[in-house]
Tab-separated table of C-alpha atoms in Angstrom:
chain	number	residue	atom	x	y	z
A	1	MET	CA	-16.125	18.608	-18.936
A	2	SER	CA	-15.140	14.914	-18.176
A	3	VAL	CA	-11.678	13.114	-18.658
A	4	ILE	CA	-10.579	12.477	-22.292
A	5	GLU	CA	-9.319	9.022	-22.916
A	6	VAL	CA	-5.709	9.457	-25.069
A	7	THR	CA	-4.136	7.314	-26.967
A	8	ASP	CA	-0.499	7.400	-28.552
A	9	ALA	CA	-2.259	8.294	-31.571
A	10	SER	CA	-4.083	11.264	-30.118
A	11	PHE	CA	-1.643	12.117	-27.592
A	12	ASP	CA	0.381	15.136	-29.646
A	13	GLY	CA	-2.832	16.854	-30.607
A	14	PHE	CA	-4.660	16.697	-27.082
A	15	VAL	CA	-1.325	18.336	-25.554
A	16	GLY	CA	-1.178	20.978	-28.494
A	17	ALA	CA	-4.034	23.033	-26.172
A	18	LYS	CA	-2.823	26.212	-24.174
A	19	TYR	CA	-2.847	23.952	-21.264
A	20	ALA	CA	-3.097	20.157	-20.784
A	21	VAL	CA	-2.873	17.434	-18.036
A	22	VAL	CA	-2.237	13.623	-19.082
A	23	ASP	CA	-2.648	11.208	-16.195
A	24	CYS	CA	-0.704	8.208	-16.986
A	25	TRP	CA	-2.033	5.038	-15.351
A	26	ALA	CA	-3.275	1.627	-15.483
A	27	PRO	CA	-6.194	-0.294	-13.625
A	28	TRP	CA	-4.266	-2.564	-11.420
A	29	CYS	CA	-2.177	0.252	-9.903
A	30	GLY	CA	-3.895	1.090	-6.392
A	31	PRO	CA	-2.556	4.767	-6.195
A	32	CYS	CA	-3.604	5.189	-9.680
A	33	ARG	CA	-7.008	4.347	-8.498
A	34	ARG	CA	-6.893	7.438	-5.598
A	35	ILE	CA	-5.347	9.698	-8.226
A	36	ALA	CA	-8.571	9.381	-10.625
A	37	PRO	CA	-11.326	11.375	-8.360
A	38	ILE	CA	-8.675	14.550	-8.476
A	39	ILE	CA	-8.001	14.080	-12.235
A	40	GLU	CA	-11.973	14.257	-12.697
A	41	LYS	CA	-12.796	16.933	-10.677
A	42	LEU	CA	-10.093	18.770	-12.174
A	43	ALA	CA	-11.758	18.042	-15.286
A	44	GLU	CA	-14.730	19.751	-13.780
A	45	ILE	CA	-13.615	22.912	-12.303
A	46	SER	CA	-11.187	23.562	-15.158
A	47	ALA	CA	-13.457	22.959	-18.203
A	48	GLY	CA	-12.436	25.457	-21.088
A	49	GLU	CA	-9.138	26.667	-19.497
A	50	ILE	CA	-7.065	22.980	-19.123
A	51	ALA	CA	-7.443	19.942	-21.685
A	52	VAL	CA	-7.938	17.062	-18.969
A	53	GLY	CA	-7.047	13.577	-20.115
A	54	LYS	CA	-5.852	10.176	-19.097
A	55	LEU	CA	-3.875	7.454	-20.891
A	56	LEU	CA	-3.345	4.281	-19.956
A	57	VAL	CA	-0.182	3.312	-20.113
A	58	ASP	CA	-0.081	-0.388	-21.130
A	59	SER	CA	-1.814	-0.053	-24.459
A	60	ASN	CA	-0.030	3.265	-25.277
A	61	PRO	CA	3.669	2.390	-24.908
A	62	ALA	CA	5.163	4.626	-27.368
A	63	THR	CA	3.877	7.831	-24.878
A	64	SER	CA	5.408	6.033	-21.796
A	65	ARG	CA	8.776	5.695	-23.894
A	66	LYS	CA	8.867	9.207	-25.140
A	67	TYR	CA	8.512	10.569	-21.578
A	68	ASN	CA	10.637	8.187	-19.757
A	69	ILE	CA	7.281	6.809	-17.502
A	70	THR	CA	9.107	4.047	-15.340
A	71	ALA	CA	6.672	4.852	-12.470
A	72	ILE	CA	2.492	5.162	-12.344
A	73	PRO	CA	0.754	7.564	-11.453
A	74	THR	CA	2.429	9.598	-13.466
A	75	ILE	CA	0.517	13.132	-14.326
A	76	LEU	CA	2.221	15.225	-17.229
A	77	VAL	CA	1.680	18.775	-17.329
A	78	PHE	CA	1.718	20.845	-20.759
A	79	LYS	CA	1.732	24.235	-21.698
A	80	ASN	CA	1.394	24.749	-25.710
A	81	GLY	CA	2.629	21.313	-26.270
A	82	LYS	CA	5.487	21.372	-24.393
A	83	LEU	CA	6.535	19.381	-21.109
A	84	GLU	CA	6.428	21.741	-18.459
A	85	GLY	CA	5.913	19.609	-15.080
A	86	GLN	CA	5.688	16.014	-13.966
A	87	ILE	CA	4.235	14.746	-10.825
A	88	VAL	CA	4.806	11.289	-10.016
A	89	GLY	CA	3.423	8.900	-7.418
A	90	LEU	CA	1.075	9.995	-4.623
A	91	ASN	CA	1.573	13.177	-3.122
A	92	PRO	CA	-0.573	13.437	0.019
A	93	GLY	CA	-1.126	17.326	-0.469
A	94	LEU	CA	-2.280	17.189	-4.097
A	95	THR	CA	-5.671	18.578	-4.539
A	96	ALA	CA	-7.843	19.340	-8.050
A	97	GLU	CA	-7.647	23.043	-7.062
A	98	SER	CA	-3.776	23.227	-6.386
A	99	LEU	CA	-3.145	21.367	-9.733
A	100	LYS	CA	-5.489	23.721	-11.186
A	101	ASP	CA	-3.330	26.323	-9.798
A	102	THR	CA	0.223	24.848	-10.661
A	103	VAL	CA	-1.135	24.374	-14.181
A	104	LEU	CA	-2.173	27.916	-14.722
A	105	GLU	CA	0.600	29.584	-13.244
A	106	MET	CA	3.130	27.940	-15.766
B	1	MET	CA	-10.648	-22.719	5.086
B	2	ILE	CA	-11.323	-20.948	8.558
B	3	SER	CA	-14.207	-18.788	9.306
B	4	ALA	CA	-14.874	-16.015	11.407
B	5	ASP	CA	-17.657	-13.652	12.393
B	6	VAL	CA	-14.923	-10.951	13.106
B	7	LEU	CA	-11.211	-11.028	11.228
B	8	ILE	CA	-9.216	-8.675	12.564
B	9	ILE	CA	-5.701	-8.023	10.372
B	10	GLY	CA	-3.308	-6.731	12.533
B	11	ALA	CA	-1.488	-7.706	15.666
B	12	GLY	CA	-0.883	-4.122	17.373
B	13	PRO	CA	-2.504	-2.790	20.400
B	14	ALA	CA	-5.461	-1.943	18.557
B	15	GLY	CA	-5.907	-5.241	16.976
B	16	LEU	CA	-5.481	-7.052	20.243
B	17	GLN	CA	-7.728	-4.771	21.916
B	18	ALA	CA	-10.544	-4.998	19.235
B	19	ALA	CA	-9.971	-8.906	19.816
B	20	ILE	CA	-10.580	-8.845	23.130
B	21	HIS	CA	-13.914	-6.882	22.949
B	22	ALA	CA	-15.157	-8.599	19.808
B	23	ALA	CA	-14.457	-12.088	21.555
B	24	ARG	CA	-16.331	-10.917	24.628
B	25	LYS	CA	-19.499	-9.991	22.776
B	26	LYS	CA	-19.785	-13.829	21.781
B	27	VAL	CA	-18.477	-14.076	18.254
B	28	SER	CA	-16.048	-16.007	16.615
B	29	VAL	CA	-13.065	-14.036	15.993
B	30	VAL	CA	-9.762	-14.237	14.203
B	31	LEU	CA	-6.824	-12.431	14.266
B	32	VAL	CA	-4.007	-12.334	12.138
B	33	GLY	CA	-0.626	-10.656	12.393
B	34	LYS	CA	2.597	-10.779	13.449
B	35	THR	CA	3.019	-8.679	17.229
B	36	GLU	CA	6.428	-8.043	15.960
B	37	ASN	CA	5.679	-6.026	13.287
B	38	SER	CA	3.949	-3.651	15.658
B	39	ALA	CA	5.050	-0.339	16.260
B	40	LEU	CA	4.668	-1.047	20.058
B	41	ALA	CA	7.210	-3.936	19.769
B	42	GLY	CA	11.000	-2.943	20.844
B	43	THR	CA	9.387	0.226	22.126
B	44	HIS	CA	8.768	1.658	25.977
B	45	ILE	CA	5.738	3.551	27.056
B	46	GLU	CA	5.552	5.643	29.353
B	47	ASN	CA	2.232	7.651	29.013
B	48	TYR	CA	-0.206	5.194	29.337
B	49	LEU	CA	-2.882	5.354	32.066
B	50	GLY	CA	-1.970	3.330	35.194
B	51	ILE	CA	1.603	1.774	34.155
B	52	PRO	CA	4.005	3.762	35.920
B	53	GLY	CA	7.961	4.009	34.497
B	54	LYS	CA	9.024	2.743	31.523
B	55	ALA	CA	6.669	-0.454	30.009
B	56	ASP	CA	7.842	-2.645	27.716
B	57	GLY	CA	5.982	-2.532	24.355
B	58	SER	CA	7.090	-6.220	23.551
B	59	GLU	CA	5.561	-7.231	27.237
B	60	ILE	CA	2.511	-5.548	26.531
B	61	LEU	CA	1.942	-7.213	23.140
B	62	ARG	CA	2.571	-10.737	24.614
B	63	VAL	CA	0.483	-10.137	27.312
B	64	GLY	CA	-2.024	-8.834	25.393
B	65	SER	CA	-1.963	-11.458	22.991
B	66	GLY	CA	-2.688	-14.040	25.880
B	67	GLN	CA	-5.539	-12.289	26.981
B	68	ALA	CA	-7.027	-12.284	23.688
B	69	GLU	CA	-6.568	-15.936	23.414
B	70	GLY	CA	-8.015	-16.425	26.611
B	71	PHE	CA	-11.296	-14.922	25.562
B	72	GLY	CA	-11.453	-17.003	22.741
B	73	CYS	CA	-9.887	-15.237	20.010
B	74	ARG	CA	-8.042	-17.622	17.297
B	75	MET	CA	-4.524	-16.011	16.622
B	76	LEU	CA	-2.619	-16.794	13.153
B	77	ARG	CA	0.782	-15.135	13.253
B	78	GLU	CA	1.687	-14.486	9.383
B	79	ASN	CA	0.744	-11.704	7.153
B	80	VAL	CA	-2.121	-11.159	4.867
B	81	ILE	CA	-1.250	-11.128	1.271
B	82	SER	CA	-5.069	-10.184	-0.558
B	83	ALA	CA	-8.154	-9.269	0.843
B	84	ALA	CA	-11.771	-9.838	-1.451
B	85	ARG	CA	-15.373	-9.452	-0.927
B	86	LYS	CA	-16.967	-12.807	-1.425
B	87	ASP	CA	-20.469	-14.190	-1.036
B	88	GLY	CA	-21.859	-11.213	0.853
B	89	GLY	CA	-18.786	-11.218	2.994
B	90	PHE	CA	-14.997	-11.361	2.640
B	91	GLU	CA	-12.421	-13.670	1.966
B	92	ILE	CA	-8.629	-13.140	2.852
B	93	MET	CA	-5.486	-15.235	2.035
B	94	THR	CA	-2.477	-15.773	4.368
B	95	GLU	CA	1.062	-16.026	3.136
B	96	ASN	CA	0.827	-19.700	3.893
B	97	ASP	CA	-2.177	-19.890	1.564
B	98	THR	CA	-4.491	-20.286	4.392
B	99	ALA	CA	-8.162	-18.883	2.891
B	100	ILE	CA	-10.115	-17.181	5.789
B	101	LYS	CA	-13.867	-16.091	5.496
B	102	ALA	CA	-15.328	-13.738	7.447
B	103	ARG	CA	-18.493	-11.522	7.882
B	104	ALA	CA	-16.814	-8.317	9.343
B	105	VAL	CA	-13.259	-7.175	8.678
B	106	ILE	CA	-11.548	-4.793	11.201
B	107	LEU	CA	-8.128	-3.344	9.830
B	108	ALA	CA	-5.746	-2.827	12.486
B	109	THR	CA	-2.567	-2.781	10.400
B	110	GLY	CA	-1.096	0.314	11.671
B	111	ILE	CA	1.408	2.491	9.160
B	112	SER	CA	4.234	0.936	7.753
B	113	ARG	CA	7.670	2.000	6.825
B	114	VAL	CA	7.689	2.890	2.678
B	115	LYS	CA	10.609	4.496	2.333
B	116	LEU	CA	14.516	2.945	2.789
B	117	GLY	CA	16.093	6.068	3.563
B	118	VAL	CA	19.445	5.506	1.260
B	119	PRO	CA	21.072	7.853	-0.995
B	120	GLY	CA	19.390	8.253	-4.206
B	121	GLU	CA	16.384	7.283	-3.307
B	122	LYS	CA	14.533	10.503	-3.470
B	123	GLU	CA	16.404	11.603	-6.646
B	124	LEU	CA	15.559	8.635	-8.617
B	125	PHE	CA	11.947	8.302	-7.526
B	126	GLY	CA	10.236	7.662	-10.995
B	127	LYS	CA	13.317	7.229	-12.902
B	128	GLY	CA	14.270	3.565	-11.957
B	129	VAL	CA	13.301	3.848	-8.372
B	130	SER	CA	9.558	2.446	-7.580
B	131	TYR	CA	7.694	1.565	-4.475
B	132	CYS	CA	4.879	-0.779	-6.701
B	133	ALA	CA	6.164	-3.681	-8.467
B	134	ALA	CA	2.243	-4.500	-9.306
B	135	CYS	CA	1.897	-1.040	-11.132
B	136	ASP	CA	5.321	-0.671	-12.555
B	137	GLY	CA	6.711	-4.093	-13.537
B	138	ASN	CA	5.397	-3.627	-17.230
B	139	PHE	CA	7.982	-0.844	-17.463
B	140	TYR	CA	10.856	-3.313	-16.814
B	141	LYS	CA	10.287	-6.242	-19.447
B	142	GLY	CA	13.734	-7.704	-20.506
B	143	LYS	CA	15.539	-5.580	-17.965
B	144	THR	CA	17.738	-6.380	-14.408
B	145	VAL	CA	15.935	-5.430	-11.435
B	146	ALA	CA	16.134	-5.526	-7.640
B	147	ILE	CA	13.453	-5.868	-5.076
B	148	ILE	CA	14.058	-4.460	-1.526
B	149	GLY	CA	12.489	-5.731	1.775
B	150	GLY	CA	12.719	-9.296	3.812
B	151	GLU	CA	8.913	-9.472	4.690
B	152	THR	CA	5.885	-11.107	2.585
B	153	GLU	CA	5.311	-7.637	0.043
B	154	SER	CA	9.158	-7.988	-1.188
B	155	ALA	CA	8.501	-11.873	-1.797
B	156	ALA	CA	5.558	-11.391	-3.675
B	157	SER	CA	6.995	-8.523	-5.666
B	158	ALA	CA	10.174	-10.841	-6.527
B	159	GLU	CA	8.041	-13.504	-8.074
B	160	LEU	CA	5.985	-11.305	-9.890
B	161	MET	CA	9.003	-9.305	-11.505
B	162	THR	CA	10.071	-12.618	-12.644
B	163	ALA	CA	7.315	-12.586	-15.446
B	164	TYR	CA	8.720	-9.172	-16.912
B	165	ALA	CA	12.363	-8.496	-15.901
B	166	SER	CA	15.347	-10.695	-17.477
B	167	LYS	CA	16.828	-10.748	-14.168
B	168	VAL	CA	15.526	-10.033	-10.826
B	169	TYR	CA	17.559	-9.975	-7.325
B	170	TRP	CA	15.944	-10.184	-3.959
B	171	VAL	CA	17.907	-8.252	-1.626
B	172	ALA	CA	16.935	-8.455	2.040
B	173	LYS	CA	19.550	-9.211	4.813
B	174	ASP	CA	16.950	-10.603	7.079
B	175	ILE	CA	14.204	-12.418	5.676
B	176	ALA	CA	10.583	-12.685	7.736
B	177	ALA	CA	8.371	-14.004	4.810
B	178	SER	CA	6.742	-17.505	5.166
B	179	GLU	CA	8.821	-20.409	3.673
B	180	ARG	CA	6.289	-20.745	1.271
B	181	MET	CA	6.697	-17.285	-0.450
B	182	ILE	CA	10.254	-17.765	-0.087
B	183	ARG	CA	10.262	-20.960	-2.213
B	184	LYS	CA	7.907	-19.251	-4.950
B	185	ALA	CA	10.087	-16.512	-5.305
B	186	ALA	CA	13.033	-18.606	-5.797
B	187	ASP	CA	11.252	-21.543	-8.222
B	188	ALA	CA	10.460	-18.131	-10.211
B	189	GLY	CA	14.015	-17.525	-10.765
B	190	ALA	CA	14.743	-14.635	-8.281
B	191	GLU	CA	18.047	-14.547	-6.907
B	192	THR	CA	18.478	-13.907	-3.118
B	193	VAL	CA	21.160	-11.579	-2.357
B	194	ARG	CA	21.363	-11.344	1.563
B	195	ALA	CA	22.392	-7.657	2.186
B	196	SER	CA	21.080	-4.108	2.887
B	197	ALA	CA	20.707	-1.467	0.315
B	198	LYS	CA	23.219	1.330	1.012
B	199	ALA	CA	22.670	3.625	-2.094
B	200	ILE	CA	20.827	3.651	-5.392
B	201	ILE	CA	23.262	4.881	-8.086
B	202	GLY	CA	22.233	6.996	-11.320
B	203	GLU	CA	22.198	10.171	-12.597
B	204	ASP	CA	18.797	10.510	-14.797
B	205	LYS	CA	18.126	7.186	-14.138
B	206	VAL	CA	19.336	4.160	-12.076
B	207	THR	CA	22.195	2.240	-13.263
B	208	ALA	CA	23.290	0.584	-9.755
B	209	LEU	CA	22.560	-0.413	-6.669
B	210	GLU	CA	25.453	-0.276	-3.795
B	211	LEU	CA	25.130	-2.790	-0.611
B	212	ASP	CA	26.664	-2.948	2.446
B	213	ASP	CA	29.006	-5.611	1.860
B	214	GLY	CA	30.314	-3.708	-0.803
B	215	THR	CA	29.031	-5.467	-3.952
B	216	VAL	CA	27.468	-3.260	-6.698
B	217	LEU	CA	24.919	-4.562	-8.501
B	218	SER	CA	24.280	-3.296	-12.209
B	219	LEU	CA	20.402	-2.729	-13.004
B	220	ASP	CA	17.941	-0.664	-14.014
B	221	GLY	CA	15.240	-0.583	-11.622
B	222	VAL	CA	15.034	-1.050	-7.779
B	223	PHE	CA	11.924	-1.666	-6.093
B	224	ILE	CA	11.592	-1.001	-2.637
B	225	GLU	CA	8.521	-3.669	-0.889
B	226	LEU	CA	9.100	-3.081	2.642
B	227	GLY	CA	6.710	-4.868	5.372
B	228	ALA	CA	3.571	-6.915	4.423
B	229	ARG	CA	0.752	-5.800	2.016
B	230	SER	CA	-0.247	-2.135	2.853
B	231	SER	CA	-3.217	-1.293	4.727
B	232	ALA	CA	-4.007	1.306	1.869
B	233	ASP	CA	-4.040	-1.931	-0.863
B	234	LEU	CA	-5.862	-3.639	1.590
B	235	ALA	CA	-8.477	-1.381	2.258
B	236	MET	CA	-8.984	-0.833	-1.668
B	237	ASP	CA	-9.175	-4.640	-1.882
B	238	LEU	CA	-12.334	-4.122	0.532
B	239	ASP	CA	-14.005	-1.071	-1.305
B	240	VAL	CA	-12.632	1.283	1.126
B	241	MET	CA	-10.793	4.239	-0.339
B	242	PRO	CA	-7.792	5.199	1.953
B	243	GLU	CA	-7.107	9.241	2.338
B	244	MET	CA	-3.991	10.466	0.193
B	245	ASP	CA	-1.596	10.204	3.073
B	246	ASP	CA	-2.792	6.536	3.448
B	247	SER	CA	-4.977	6.809	6.520
B	248	ILE	CA	-8.682	5.419	6.527
B	249	LYS	CA	-10.983	7.630	7.743
B	250	VAL	CA	-13.550	6.298	10.321
B	251	ASP	CA	-16.948	7.605	12.155
B	252	SER	CA	-16.789	7.333	16.182
B	253	SER	CA	-18.065	3.670	16.206
B	254	CYS	CA	-14.743	2.943	13.801
B	255	PHE	CA	-16.870	2.134	10.859
B	256	THR	CA	-15.134	2.667	7.400
B	257	GLY	CA	-18.502	3.731	5.583
B	258	THR	CA	-18.551	0.297	3.714
B	259	ASP	CA	-20.750	-2.323	5.229
B	260	GLY	CA	-18.835	-4.899	7.379
B	261	ILE	CA	-15.358	-3.155	7.787
B	262	TYR	CA	-14.361	-1.438	10.693
B	263	ALA	CA	-10.553	0.168	11.407
B	264	CYS	CA	-8.485	1.041	14.677
B	265	GLY	CA	-5.295	2.552	15.870
B	266	ASP	CA	-2.450	4.175	13.675
B	267	VAL	CA	-4.269	3.326	10.384
B	268	THR	CA	-7.006	5.693	10.915
B	269	GLY	CA	-4.480	8.555	10.979
B	270	LYS	CA	-2.651	10.737	14.154
B	271	PRO	CA	-2.160	10.724	16.982
B	272	TRP	CA	-0.007	7.730	16.692
B	273	GLN	CA	-0.716	6.644	20.595
B	274	LEU	CA	-1.180	3.469	22.646
B	275	ALA	CA	-4.012	4.929	24.458
B	276	LYS	CA	-5.785	6.128	21.168
B	277	ALA	CA	-5.116	2.933	19.578
B	278	VAL	CA	-6.296	0.681	22.581
B	279	GLY	CA	-9.230	2.970	22.790
B	280	GLN	CA	-10.237	3.077	19.308
B	281	GLY	CA	-9.575	-1.070	19.224
B	282	ALA	CA	-12.182	-1.703	22.269
B	283	VAL	CA	-14.947	0.320	20.124
B	284	ALA	CA	-14.201	-1.184	16.638
B	285	GLY	CA	-13.995	-4.672	18.391
B	286	THR	CA	-17.651	-3.949	19.810
B	287	SER	CA	-18.989	-2.045	16.566
B	288	ALA	CA	-17.962	-4.899	14.562
B	289	ALA	CA	-19.352	-7.934	16.865
B	290	GLU	CA	-22.545	-5.642	17.300
B	291	TRP	CA	-22.819	-5.409	13.328
B	292	VAL	CA	-22.230	-9.134	12.949
B	293	ARG	CA	-25.185	-9.510	15.560
B	294	ASN	CA	-27.322	-7.541	14.077
B	295	ASN	CA	-27.137	-7.777	10.362
B	296	VAL	CA	-26.027	-11.492	9.790
B	297	SER	CA	-28.805	-14.294	10.454
B	298	GLU	CA	-27.609	-18.068	10.855
């Protein structure tokens, strides 16, 4: 399962899944490029359990404003459409496996 | 344009030892960096083989710089602001706008302090506190921000943020960036405030910055940009992906896995020790010089 491109228009529908993770990023952001492989691996190991998406903040400002995102990378975690967690910046201990466990324990 | 077979970024013990070993292999070597930015500067060493008592770290760096130059290494005492792959090699730009073309690069940038350590910093991270102006500048269109730091990265960030924010303060007690970068930030409209940050203020988001002279600046964002361009950013410019803790993984020859790029010293991870930095410097300098001799045709 690959990471789905999410936009302002598709955002609410996407995060309406039982579990959803959205990586808010931009191509010129170095730390975002380092998070990307973790998000890709999360999509692989959680196929069917967690909807995994990425949102380009620059072209989707409405979502950034709605969730008060002022720093990237920001990972938004949803359960049944409700925001349950927000991970900002690079966390040296973060792995796809730890992220999956965190999400499914919510 | 300066050309080198081996370009070393970082003037700490790893970079200087790499310079000595590479230069002795009869390749041209340029080292870019400021010894005073090394973690060794201003410290005392008492666990280095053959040096009894407490050795002065700054003196080790001063003598080491002279040794590297004695073996033919050219030293540029400035910071690197960008790096890129170009024409089958690499091109590095310094804060004085000097371009250096190289066949191999050794990253010996050490570890830099990123956090400021003031009240409010941790609590307001992601709520107005940022460590990356290039990443987050776009969120501050038409707003008031402060850039904190006195080195090249803060100067570059202050200039960059004038393209987004309506008001940019550059807060630094001591400024070590080059005259050129200071002028560029000022010309772009950043206002320099010669003070240290004491606290970042706000409840759910940043609202003000308190300075050590008692001034309180009302603002929306605080960008903490200490030191020179980070080793992680430089590595990514050169297609080397750092680890999540910002260290750069190398093999026993100090090779990063990307052709022509080596790393040594604290930037490769713990232990952050002089002995390890010097040992890896010797290996990286030798490996890079051999790579140039074996892979580049005249």
